[in-house]
PDB file of C-alpha atoms and ligand atoms in Angstrom:
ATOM      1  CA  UNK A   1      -2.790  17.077  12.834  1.00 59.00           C
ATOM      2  CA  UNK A   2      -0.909  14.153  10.877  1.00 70.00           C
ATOM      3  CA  UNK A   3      -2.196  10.547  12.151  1.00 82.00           C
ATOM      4  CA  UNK A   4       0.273   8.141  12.777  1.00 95.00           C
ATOM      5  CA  UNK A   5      -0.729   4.352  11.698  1.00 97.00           C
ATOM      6  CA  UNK A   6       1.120   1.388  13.166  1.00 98.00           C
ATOM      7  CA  UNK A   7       2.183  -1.441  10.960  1.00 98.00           C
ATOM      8  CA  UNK A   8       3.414  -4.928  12.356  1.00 98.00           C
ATOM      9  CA  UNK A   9       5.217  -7.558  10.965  1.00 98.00           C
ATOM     10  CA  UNK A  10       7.444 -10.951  12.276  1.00 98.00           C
ATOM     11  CA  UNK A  11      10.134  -8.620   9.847  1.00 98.00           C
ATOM     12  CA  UNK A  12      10.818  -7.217   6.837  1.00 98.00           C
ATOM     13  CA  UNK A  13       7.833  -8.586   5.265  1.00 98.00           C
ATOM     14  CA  UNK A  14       5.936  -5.223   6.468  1.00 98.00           C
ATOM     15  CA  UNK A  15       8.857  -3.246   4.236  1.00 98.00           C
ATOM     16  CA  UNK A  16       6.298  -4.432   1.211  1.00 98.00           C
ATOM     17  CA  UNK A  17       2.941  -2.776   2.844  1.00 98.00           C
ATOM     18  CA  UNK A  18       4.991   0.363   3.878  1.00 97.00           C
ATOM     19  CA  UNK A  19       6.223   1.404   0.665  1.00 95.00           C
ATOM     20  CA  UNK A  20       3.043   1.386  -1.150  1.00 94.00           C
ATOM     21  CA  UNK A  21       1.378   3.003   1.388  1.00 95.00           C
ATOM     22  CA  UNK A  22       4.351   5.404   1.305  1.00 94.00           C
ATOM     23  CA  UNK A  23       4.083   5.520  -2.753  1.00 91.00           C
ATOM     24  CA  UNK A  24       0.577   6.835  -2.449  1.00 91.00           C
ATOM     25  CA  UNK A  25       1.232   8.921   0.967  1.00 91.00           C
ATOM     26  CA  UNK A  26       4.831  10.077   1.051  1.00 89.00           C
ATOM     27  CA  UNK A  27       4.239  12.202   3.963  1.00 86.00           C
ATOM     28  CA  UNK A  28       2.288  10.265   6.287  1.00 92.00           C
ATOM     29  CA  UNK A  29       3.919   9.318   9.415  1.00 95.00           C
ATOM     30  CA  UNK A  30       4.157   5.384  10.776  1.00 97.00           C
ATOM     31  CA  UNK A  31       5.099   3.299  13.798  1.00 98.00           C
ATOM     32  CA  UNK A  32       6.222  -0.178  12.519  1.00 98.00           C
ATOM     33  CA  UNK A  33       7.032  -2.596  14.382  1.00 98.00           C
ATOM     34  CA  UNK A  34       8.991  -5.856  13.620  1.00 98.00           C
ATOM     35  CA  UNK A  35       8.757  -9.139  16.273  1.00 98.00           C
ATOM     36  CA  UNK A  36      12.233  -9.757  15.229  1.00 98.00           C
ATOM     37  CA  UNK A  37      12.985 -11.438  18.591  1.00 98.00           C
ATOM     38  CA  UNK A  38      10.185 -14.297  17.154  1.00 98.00           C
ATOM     39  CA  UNK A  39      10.142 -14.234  13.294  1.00 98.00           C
ATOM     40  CA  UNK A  40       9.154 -16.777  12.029  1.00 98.00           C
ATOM     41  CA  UNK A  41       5.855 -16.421  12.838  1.00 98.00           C
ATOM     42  CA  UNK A  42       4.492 -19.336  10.614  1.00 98.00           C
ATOM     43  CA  UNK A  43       6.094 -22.176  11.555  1.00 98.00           C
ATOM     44  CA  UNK A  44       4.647 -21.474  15.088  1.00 98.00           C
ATOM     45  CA  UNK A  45       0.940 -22.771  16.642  1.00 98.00           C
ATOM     46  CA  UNK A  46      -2.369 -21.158  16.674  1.00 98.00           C
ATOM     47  CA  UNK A  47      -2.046 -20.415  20.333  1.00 98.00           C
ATOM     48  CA  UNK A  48       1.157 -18.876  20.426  1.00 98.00           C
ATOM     49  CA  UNK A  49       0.148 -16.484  17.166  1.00 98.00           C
ATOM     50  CA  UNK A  50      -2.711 -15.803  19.051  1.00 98.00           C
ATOM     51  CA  UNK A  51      -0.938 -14.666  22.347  1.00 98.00           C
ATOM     52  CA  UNK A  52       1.952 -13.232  20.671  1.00 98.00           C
ATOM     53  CA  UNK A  53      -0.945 -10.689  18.422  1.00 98.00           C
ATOM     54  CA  UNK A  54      -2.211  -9.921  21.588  1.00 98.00           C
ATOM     55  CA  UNK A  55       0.927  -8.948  23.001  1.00 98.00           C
ATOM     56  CA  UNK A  56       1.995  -6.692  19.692  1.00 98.00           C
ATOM     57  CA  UNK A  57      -1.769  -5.044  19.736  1.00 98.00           C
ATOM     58  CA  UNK A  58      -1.784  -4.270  23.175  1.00 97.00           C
ATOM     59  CA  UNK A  59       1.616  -2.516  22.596  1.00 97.00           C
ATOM     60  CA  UNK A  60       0.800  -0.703  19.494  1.00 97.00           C
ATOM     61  CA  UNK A  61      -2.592   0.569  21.339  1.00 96.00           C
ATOM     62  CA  UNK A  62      -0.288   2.011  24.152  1.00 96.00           C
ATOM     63  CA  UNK A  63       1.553   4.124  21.205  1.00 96.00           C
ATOM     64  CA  UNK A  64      -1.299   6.136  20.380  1.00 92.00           C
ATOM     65  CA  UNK A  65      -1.523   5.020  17.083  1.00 97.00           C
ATOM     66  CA  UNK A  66      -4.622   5.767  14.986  1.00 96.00           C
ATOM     67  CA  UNK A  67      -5.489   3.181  12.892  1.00 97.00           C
ATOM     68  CA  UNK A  68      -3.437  -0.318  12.229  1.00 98.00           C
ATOM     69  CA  UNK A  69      -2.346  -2.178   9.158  1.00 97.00           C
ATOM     70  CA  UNK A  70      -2.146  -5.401   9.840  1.00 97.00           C
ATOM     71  CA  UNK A  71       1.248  -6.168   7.937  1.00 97.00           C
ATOM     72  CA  UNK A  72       1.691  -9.863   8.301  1.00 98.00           C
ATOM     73  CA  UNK A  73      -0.645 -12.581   7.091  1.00 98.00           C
ATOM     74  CA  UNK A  74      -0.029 -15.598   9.433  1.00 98.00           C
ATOM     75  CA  UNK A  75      -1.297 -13.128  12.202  1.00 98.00           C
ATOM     76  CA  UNK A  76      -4.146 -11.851  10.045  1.00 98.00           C
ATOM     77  CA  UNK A  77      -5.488 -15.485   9.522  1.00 98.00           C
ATOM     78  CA  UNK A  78      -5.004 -16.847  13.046  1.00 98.00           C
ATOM     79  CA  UNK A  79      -5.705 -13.476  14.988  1.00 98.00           C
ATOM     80  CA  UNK A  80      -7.522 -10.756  13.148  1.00 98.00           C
ATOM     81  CA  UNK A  81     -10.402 -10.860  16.238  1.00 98.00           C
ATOM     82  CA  UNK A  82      -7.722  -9.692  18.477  1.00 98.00           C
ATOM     83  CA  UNK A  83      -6.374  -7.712  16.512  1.00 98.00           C
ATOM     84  CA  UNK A  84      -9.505  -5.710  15.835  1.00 98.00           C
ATOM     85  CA  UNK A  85     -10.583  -6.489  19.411  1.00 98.00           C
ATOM     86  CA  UNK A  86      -7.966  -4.656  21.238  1.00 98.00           C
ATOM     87  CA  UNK A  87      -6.991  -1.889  19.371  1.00 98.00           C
ATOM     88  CA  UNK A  88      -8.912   0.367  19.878  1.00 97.00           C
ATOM     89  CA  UNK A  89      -8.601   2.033  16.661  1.00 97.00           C
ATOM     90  CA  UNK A  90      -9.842   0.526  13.058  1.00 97.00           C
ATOM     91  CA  UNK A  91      -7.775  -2.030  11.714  1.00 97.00           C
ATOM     92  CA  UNK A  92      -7.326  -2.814   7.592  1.00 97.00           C
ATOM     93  CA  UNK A  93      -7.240  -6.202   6.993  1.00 95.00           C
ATOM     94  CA  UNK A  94      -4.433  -7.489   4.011  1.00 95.00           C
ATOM     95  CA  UNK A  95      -6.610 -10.883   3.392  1.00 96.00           C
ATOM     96  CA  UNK A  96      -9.666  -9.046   2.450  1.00 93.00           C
ATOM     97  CA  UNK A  97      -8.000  -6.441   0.426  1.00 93.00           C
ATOM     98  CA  UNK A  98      -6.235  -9.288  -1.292  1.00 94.00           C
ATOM     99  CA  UNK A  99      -9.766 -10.992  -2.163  1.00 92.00           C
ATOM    100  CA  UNK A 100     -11.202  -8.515  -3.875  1.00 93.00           C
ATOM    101  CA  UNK A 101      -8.406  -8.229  -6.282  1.00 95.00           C
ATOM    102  CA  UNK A 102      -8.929 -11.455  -7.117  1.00 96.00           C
ATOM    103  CA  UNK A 103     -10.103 -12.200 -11.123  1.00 95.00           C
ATOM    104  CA  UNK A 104     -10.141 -15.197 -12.336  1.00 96.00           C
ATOM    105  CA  UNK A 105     -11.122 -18.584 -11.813  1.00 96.00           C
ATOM    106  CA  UNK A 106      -8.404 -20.877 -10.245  1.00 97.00           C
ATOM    107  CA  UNK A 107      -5.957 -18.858  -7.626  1.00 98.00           C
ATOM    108  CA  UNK A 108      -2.521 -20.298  -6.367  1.00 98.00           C
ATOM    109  CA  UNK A 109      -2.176 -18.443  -2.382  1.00 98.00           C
ATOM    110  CA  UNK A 110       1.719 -19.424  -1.536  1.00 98.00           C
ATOM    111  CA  UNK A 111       1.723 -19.050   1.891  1.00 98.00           C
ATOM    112  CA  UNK A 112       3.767 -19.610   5.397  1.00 98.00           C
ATOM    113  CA  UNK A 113       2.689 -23.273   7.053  1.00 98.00           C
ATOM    114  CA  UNK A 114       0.637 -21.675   9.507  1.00 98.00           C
ATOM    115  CA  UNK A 115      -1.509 -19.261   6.995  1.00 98.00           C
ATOM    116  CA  UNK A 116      -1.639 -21.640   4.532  1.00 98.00           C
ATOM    117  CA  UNK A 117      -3.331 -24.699   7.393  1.00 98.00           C
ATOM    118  CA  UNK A 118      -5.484 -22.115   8.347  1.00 98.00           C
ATOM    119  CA  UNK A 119      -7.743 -22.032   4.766  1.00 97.00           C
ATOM    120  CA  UNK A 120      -8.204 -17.929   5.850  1.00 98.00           C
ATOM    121  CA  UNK A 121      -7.407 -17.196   1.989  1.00 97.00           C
ATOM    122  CA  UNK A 122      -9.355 -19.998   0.955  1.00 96.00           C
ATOM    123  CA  UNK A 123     -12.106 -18.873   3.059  1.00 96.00           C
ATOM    124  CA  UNK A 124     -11.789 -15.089   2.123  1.00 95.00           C
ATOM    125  CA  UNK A 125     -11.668 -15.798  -1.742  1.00 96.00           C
ATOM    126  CA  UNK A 126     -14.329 -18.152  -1.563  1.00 92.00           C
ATOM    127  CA  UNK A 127     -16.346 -15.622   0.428  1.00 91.00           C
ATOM    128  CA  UNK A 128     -16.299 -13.223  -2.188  1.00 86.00           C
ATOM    129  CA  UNK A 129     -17.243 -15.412  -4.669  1.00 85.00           C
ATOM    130  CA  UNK A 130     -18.250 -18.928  -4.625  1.00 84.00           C
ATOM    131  CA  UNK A 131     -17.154 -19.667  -8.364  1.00 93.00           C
ATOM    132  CA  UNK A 132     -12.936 -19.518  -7.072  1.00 96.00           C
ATOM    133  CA  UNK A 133     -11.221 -22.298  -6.552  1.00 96.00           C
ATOM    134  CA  UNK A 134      -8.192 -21.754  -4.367  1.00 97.00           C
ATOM    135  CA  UNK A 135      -4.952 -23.546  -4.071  1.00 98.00           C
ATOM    136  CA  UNK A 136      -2.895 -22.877  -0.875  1.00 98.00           C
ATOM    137  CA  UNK A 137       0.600 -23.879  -1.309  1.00 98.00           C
ATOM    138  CA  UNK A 138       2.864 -23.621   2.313  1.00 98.00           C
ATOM    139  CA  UNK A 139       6.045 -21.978   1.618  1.00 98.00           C
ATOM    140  CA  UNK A 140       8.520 -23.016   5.030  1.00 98.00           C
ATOM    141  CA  UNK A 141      11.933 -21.715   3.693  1.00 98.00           C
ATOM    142  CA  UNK A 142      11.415 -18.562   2.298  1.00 98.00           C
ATOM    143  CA  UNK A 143      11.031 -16.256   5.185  1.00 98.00           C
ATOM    144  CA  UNK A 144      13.941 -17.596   7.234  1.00 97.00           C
ATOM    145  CA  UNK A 145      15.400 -17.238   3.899  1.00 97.00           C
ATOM    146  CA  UNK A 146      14.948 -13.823   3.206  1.00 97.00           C
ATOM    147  CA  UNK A 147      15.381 -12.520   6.655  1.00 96.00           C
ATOM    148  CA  UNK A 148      18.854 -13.851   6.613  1.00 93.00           C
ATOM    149  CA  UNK A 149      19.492 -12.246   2.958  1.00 90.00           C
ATOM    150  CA  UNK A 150      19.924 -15.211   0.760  1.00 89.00           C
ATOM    151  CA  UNK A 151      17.682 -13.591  -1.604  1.00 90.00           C
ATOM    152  CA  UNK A 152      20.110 -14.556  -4.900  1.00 92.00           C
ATOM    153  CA  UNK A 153      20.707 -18.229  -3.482  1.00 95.00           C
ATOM    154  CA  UNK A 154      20.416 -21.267  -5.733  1.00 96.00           C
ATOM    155  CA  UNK A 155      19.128 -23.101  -2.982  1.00 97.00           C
ATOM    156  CA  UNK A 156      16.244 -20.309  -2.890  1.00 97.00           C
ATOM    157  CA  UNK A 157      15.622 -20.609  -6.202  1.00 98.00           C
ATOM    158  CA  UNK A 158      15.482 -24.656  -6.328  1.00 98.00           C
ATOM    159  CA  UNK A 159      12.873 -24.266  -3.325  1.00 98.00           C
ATOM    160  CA  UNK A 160      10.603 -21.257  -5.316  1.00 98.00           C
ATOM    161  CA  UNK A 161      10.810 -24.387  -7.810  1.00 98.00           C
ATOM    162  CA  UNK A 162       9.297 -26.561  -5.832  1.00 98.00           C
ATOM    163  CA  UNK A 163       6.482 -24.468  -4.411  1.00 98.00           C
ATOM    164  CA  UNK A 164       5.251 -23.670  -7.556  1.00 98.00           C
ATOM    165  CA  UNK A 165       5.110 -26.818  -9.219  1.00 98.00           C
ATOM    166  CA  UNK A 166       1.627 -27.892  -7.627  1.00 98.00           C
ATOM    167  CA  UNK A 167       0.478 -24.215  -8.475  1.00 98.00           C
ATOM    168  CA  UNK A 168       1.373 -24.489 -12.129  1.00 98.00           C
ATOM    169  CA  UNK A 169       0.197 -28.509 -12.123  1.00 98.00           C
ATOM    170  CA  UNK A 170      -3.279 -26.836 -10.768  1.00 98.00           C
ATOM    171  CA  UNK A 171      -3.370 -24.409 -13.746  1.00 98.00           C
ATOM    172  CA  UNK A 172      -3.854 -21.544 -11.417  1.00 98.00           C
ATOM    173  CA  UNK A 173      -4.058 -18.502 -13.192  1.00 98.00           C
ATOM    174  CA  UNK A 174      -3.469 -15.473 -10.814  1.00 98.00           C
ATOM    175  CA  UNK A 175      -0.812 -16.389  -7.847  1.00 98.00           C
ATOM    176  CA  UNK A 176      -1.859 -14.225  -4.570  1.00 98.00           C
ATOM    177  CA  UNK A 177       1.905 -13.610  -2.286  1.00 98.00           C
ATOM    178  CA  UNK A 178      -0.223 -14.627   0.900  1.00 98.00           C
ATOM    179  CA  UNK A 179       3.243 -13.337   2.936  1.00 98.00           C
ATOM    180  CA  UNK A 180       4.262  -9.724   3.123  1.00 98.00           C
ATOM    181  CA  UNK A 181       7.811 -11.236   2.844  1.00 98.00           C
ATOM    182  CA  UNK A 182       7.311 -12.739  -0.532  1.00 98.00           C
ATOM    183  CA  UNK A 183       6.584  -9.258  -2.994  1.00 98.00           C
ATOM    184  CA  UNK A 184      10.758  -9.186  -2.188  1.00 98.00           C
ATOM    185  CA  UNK A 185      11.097 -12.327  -3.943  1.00 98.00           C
ATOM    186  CA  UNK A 186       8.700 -11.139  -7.170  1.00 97.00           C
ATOM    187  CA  UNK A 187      11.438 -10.279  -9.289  1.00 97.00           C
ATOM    188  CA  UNK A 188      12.128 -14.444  -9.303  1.00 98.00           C
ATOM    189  CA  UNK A 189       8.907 -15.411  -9.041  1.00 98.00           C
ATOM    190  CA  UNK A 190       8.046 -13.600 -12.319  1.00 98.00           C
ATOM    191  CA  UNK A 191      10.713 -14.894 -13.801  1.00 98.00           C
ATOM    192  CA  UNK A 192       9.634 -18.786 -13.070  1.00 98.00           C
ATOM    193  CA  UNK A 193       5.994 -17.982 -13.532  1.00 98.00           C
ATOM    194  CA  UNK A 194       4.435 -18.238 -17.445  1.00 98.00           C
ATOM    195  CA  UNK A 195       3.509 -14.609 -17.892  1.00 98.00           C
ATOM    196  CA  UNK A 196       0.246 -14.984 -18.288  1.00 98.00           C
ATOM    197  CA  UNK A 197      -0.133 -15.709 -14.874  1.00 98.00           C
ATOM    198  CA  UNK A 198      -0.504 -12.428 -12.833  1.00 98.00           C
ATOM    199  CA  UNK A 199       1.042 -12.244  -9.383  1.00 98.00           C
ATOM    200  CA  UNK A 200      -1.297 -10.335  -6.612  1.00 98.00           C
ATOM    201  CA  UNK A 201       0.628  -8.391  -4.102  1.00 98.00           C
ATOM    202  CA  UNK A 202      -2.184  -7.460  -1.191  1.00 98.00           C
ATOM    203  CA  UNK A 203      -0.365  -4.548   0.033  1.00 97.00           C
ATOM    204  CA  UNK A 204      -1.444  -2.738  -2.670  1.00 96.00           C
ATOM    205  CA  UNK A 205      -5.028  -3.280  -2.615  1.00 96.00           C
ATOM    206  CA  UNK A 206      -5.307  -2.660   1.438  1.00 96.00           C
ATOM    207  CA  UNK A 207      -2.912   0.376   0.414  1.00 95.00           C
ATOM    208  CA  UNK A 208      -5.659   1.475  -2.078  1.00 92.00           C
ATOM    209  CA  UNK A 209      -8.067   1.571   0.851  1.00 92.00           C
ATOM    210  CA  UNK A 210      -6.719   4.030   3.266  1.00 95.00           C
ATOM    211  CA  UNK A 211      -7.918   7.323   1.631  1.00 92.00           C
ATOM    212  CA  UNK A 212     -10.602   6.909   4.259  1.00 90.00           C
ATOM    213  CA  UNK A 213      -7.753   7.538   6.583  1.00 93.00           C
ATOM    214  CA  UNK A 214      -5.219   9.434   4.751  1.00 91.00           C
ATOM    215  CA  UNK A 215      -6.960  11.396   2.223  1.00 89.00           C
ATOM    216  CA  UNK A 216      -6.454  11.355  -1.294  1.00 88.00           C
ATOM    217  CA  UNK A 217      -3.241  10.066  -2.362  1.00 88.00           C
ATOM    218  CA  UNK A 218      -0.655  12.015  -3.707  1.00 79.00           C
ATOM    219  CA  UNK A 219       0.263   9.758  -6.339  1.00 66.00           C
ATOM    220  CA  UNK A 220      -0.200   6.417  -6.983  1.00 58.00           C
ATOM    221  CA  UNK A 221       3.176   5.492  -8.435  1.00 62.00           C
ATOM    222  CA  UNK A 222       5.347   7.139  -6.604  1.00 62.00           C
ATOM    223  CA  UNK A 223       8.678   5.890  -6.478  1.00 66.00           C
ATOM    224  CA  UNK A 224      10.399   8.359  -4.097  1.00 74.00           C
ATOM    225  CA  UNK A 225       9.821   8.064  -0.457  1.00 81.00           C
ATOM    226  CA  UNK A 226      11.611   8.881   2.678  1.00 88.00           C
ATOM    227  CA  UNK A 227      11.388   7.211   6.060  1.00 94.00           C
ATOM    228  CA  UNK A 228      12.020  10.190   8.049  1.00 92.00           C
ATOM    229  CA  UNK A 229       8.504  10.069   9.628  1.00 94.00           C
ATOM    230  CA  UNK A 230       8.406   6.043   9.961  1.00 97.00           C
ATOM    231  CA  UNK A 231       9.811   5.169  13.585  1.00 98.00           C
ATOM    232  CA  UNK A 232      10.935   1.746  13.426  1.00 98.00           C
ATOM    233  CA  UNK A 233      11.022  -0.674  16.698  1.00 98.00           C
ATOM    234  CA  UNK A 234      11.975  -4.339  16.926  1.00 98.00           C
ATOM    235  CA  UNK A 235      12.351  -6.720  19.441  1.00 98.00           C
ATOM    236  CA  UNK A 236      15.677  -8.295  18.923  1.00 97.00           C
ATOM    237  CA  UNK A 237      18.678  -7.122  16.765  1.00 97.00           C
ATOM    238  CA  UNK A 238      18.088  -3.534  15.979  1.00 98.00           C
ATOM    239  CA  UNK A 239      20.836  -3.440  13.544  1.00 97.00           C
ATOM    240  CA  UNK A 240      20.428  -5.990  12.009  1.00 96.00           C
ATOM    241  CA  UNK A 241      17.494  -4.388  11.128  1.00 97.00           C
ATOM    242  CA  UNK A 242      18.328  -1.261  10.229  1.00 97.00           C
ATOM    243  CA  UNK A 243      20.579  -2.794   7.874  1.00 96.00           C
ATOM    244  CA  UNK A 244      18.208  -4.927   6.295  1.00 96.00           C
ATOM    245  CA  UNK A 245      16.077  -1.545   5.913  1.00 96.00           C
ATOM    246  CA  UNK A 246      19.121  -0.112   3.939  1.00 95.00           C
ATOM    247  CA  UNK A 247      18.870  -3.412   1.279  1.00 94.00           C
ATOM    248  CA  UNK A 248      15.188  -3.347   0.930  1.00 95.00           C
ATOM    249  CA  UNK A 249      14.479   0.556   1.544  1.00 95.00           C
ATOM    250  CA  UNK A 250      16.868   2.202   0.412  1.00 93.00           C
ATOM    251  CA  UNK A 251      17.969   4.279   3.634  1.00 94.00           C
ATOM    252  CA  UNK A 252      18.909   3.406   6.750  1.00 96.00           C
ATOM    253  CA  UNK A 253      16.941   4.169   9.381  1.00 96.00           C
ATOM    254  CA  UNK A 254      17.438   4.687  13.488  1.00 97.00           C
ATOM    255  CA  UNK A 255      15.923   1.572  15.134  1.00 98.00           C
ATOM    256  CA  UNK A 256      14.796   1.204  18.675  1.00 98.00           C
ATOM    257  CA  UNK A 257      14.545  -2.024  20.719  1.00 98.00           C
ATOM    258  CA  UNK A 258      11.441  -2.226  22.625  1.00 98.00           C
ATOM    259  CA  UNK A 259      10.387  -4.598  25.269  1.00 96.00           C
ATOM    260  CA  UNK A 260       6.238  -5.517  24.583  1.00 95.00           C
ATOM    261  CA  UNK A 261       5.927  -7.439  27.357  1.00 81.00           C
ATOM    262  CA  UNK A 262       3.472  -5.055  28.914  1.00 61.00           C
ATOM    263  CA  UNK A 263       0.297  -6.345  31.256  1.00 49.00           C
ATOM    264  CA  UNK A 264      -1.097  -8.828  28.322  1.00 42.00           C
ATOM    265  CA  UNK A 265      -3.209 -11.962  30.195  1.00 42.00           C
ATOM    266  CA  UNK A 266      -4.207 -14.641  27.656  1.00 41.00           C
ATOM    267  CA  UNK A 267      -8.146 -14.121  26.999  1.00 36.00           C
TER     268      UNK A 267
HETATM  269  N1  DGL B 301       5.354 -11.619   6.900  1.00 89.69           N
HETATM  270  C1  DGL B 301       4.479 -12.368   7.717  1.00 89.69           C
HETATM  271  C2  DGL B 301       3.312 -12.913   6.961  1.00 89.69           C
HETATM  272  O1  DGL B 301       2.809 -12.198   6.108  1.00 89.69           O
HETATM  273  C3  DGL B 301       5.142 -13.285   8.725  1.00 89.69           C
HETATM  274  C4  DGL B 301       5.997 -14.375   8.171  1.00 89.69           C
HETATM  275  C5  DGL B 301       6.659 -15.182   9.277  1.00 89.69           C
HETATM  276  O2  DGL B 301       7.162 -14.602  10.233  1.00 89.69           O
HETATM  277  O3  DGL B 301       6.652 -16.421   9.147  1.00 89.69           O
HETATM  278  O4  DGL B 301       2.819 -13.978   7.200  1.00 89.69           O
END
């Protein structure tokens, strides 16, 4: 029997941690679901990520699904006990993936507000080896940014500008995109970054992880997918959606608008 795994995101950050799971597993079958009713996620508190996690997990867990990628960062670092709490199945974790592809010395994290005043990368990297010295560096503009399509913007690029510069004044040497939103921006991002700096993407080390689940992948670098066993479901705007799926994905997909509010009491 083919599992299905759900994946959440604020989004179309998750887009980046469902095509290279889809790269390695072109045939396995996924439930993701984007909070577009609330994105941005990271400009919001610690209480409301925290209630708004619970809200999404308690959801997903009433889908059946069998294991969950977390697909967003802000709620991994605020709300990965919930997560893992009330699922009911395992949950993969992006922030620890991302730490253990970690190499060198001094790592730049960019980062929305609310992951980056958390310290969870700092913390995670740390963790895993006490000789890292992280810099987090709180990115505001780019998701809003990105989920209204103004990827090619001058004004985006003067802000990447400006969230580097205390990266590259740190002399970080590996950059870690601490949002699943930011891989879309890479192409820039490489092209502002010296490139000897390498840029980490954690979707592809917690997408390394899931033979456990999945089985051996298929093939690693896979560039042709198809969505026809992803169900997509967002909470606002399902066009919208669908046709921001067409930019990023390449097809565009049927997307349902769900309601989560479902019996979820604040813990
Ligand atoms: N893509 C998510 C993350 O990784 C959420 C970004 C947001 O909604 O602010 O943090």
């Amino acid at each position: 029997m083919r599992l299905t795994f759900g994946l959440f995101d604020s989004g179309v950050g998750g887009f980046t941690v469902l095509m290279q799971v889809l790269r390695r597993y072109p045939l396995s079958s996924c439930l993701y679901l984007a909070d577009t009713a609330r994105v941005p996620y990271g400009d919001k508190g610690i209480n409301e990520i925290r209630e708004i996690a619970l809200e999404v997990t308690h959801w997903l867990r009433g889908q059946n699904v069998s294991f969950v990628l977390v697909g967003c960062n802000t709620t991994n670092s605020l709300a990965l006990d919930i997560v893992q709490r009330e699922a009911g199945v395992p949950v993969v974790s992006l922030i620890s993936s991302a730490a253990e592809m970690i190499t060198k010395r001094r790592v730049g994290v960019l980062a929305t507000p609310a992951t980056a005043l958390s310290g969870a990368y700092k913390s995670e990297i740390e963790l895993s080896s006490s000789d890292k010295i992280v810099f987090e560096q709180s990115c505001p503009a780019f998701v809003p940014m990105i989920e209204d399509g103004k990827i090619d913007s001058v004004e985006l690029r003067r802000v990447a500008i400006k969230y580097l510069s205390p990266l590259l004044e740190a002399r970080v040497e590996e950059v870690v995109l601490g949002c699943t939103h930011y891989p879309l921006l890479e192409p820039l991002l490489r092209e502002l970054l010296p490139q000897e700096i390498r840029i980490i993407d954690p979707a592809v080390g917690l997408a390394d992880k899931l033979d456990k689940f999945l089985g051996p992948p298929v093939w690693r670098f896979n560039r042709r997918y198809s969505l026809a066993s992803t169900r997509f479901c967002v909470t606002k705007d399902p066009l919208n959606f669908a046709a921001r799926a067409n930019d990023w994905l390449g097809e565009c997909p049927e997307v349902e608008l769900v309601s989560l509010q479902q019996r979820s009491c604040f813990f």
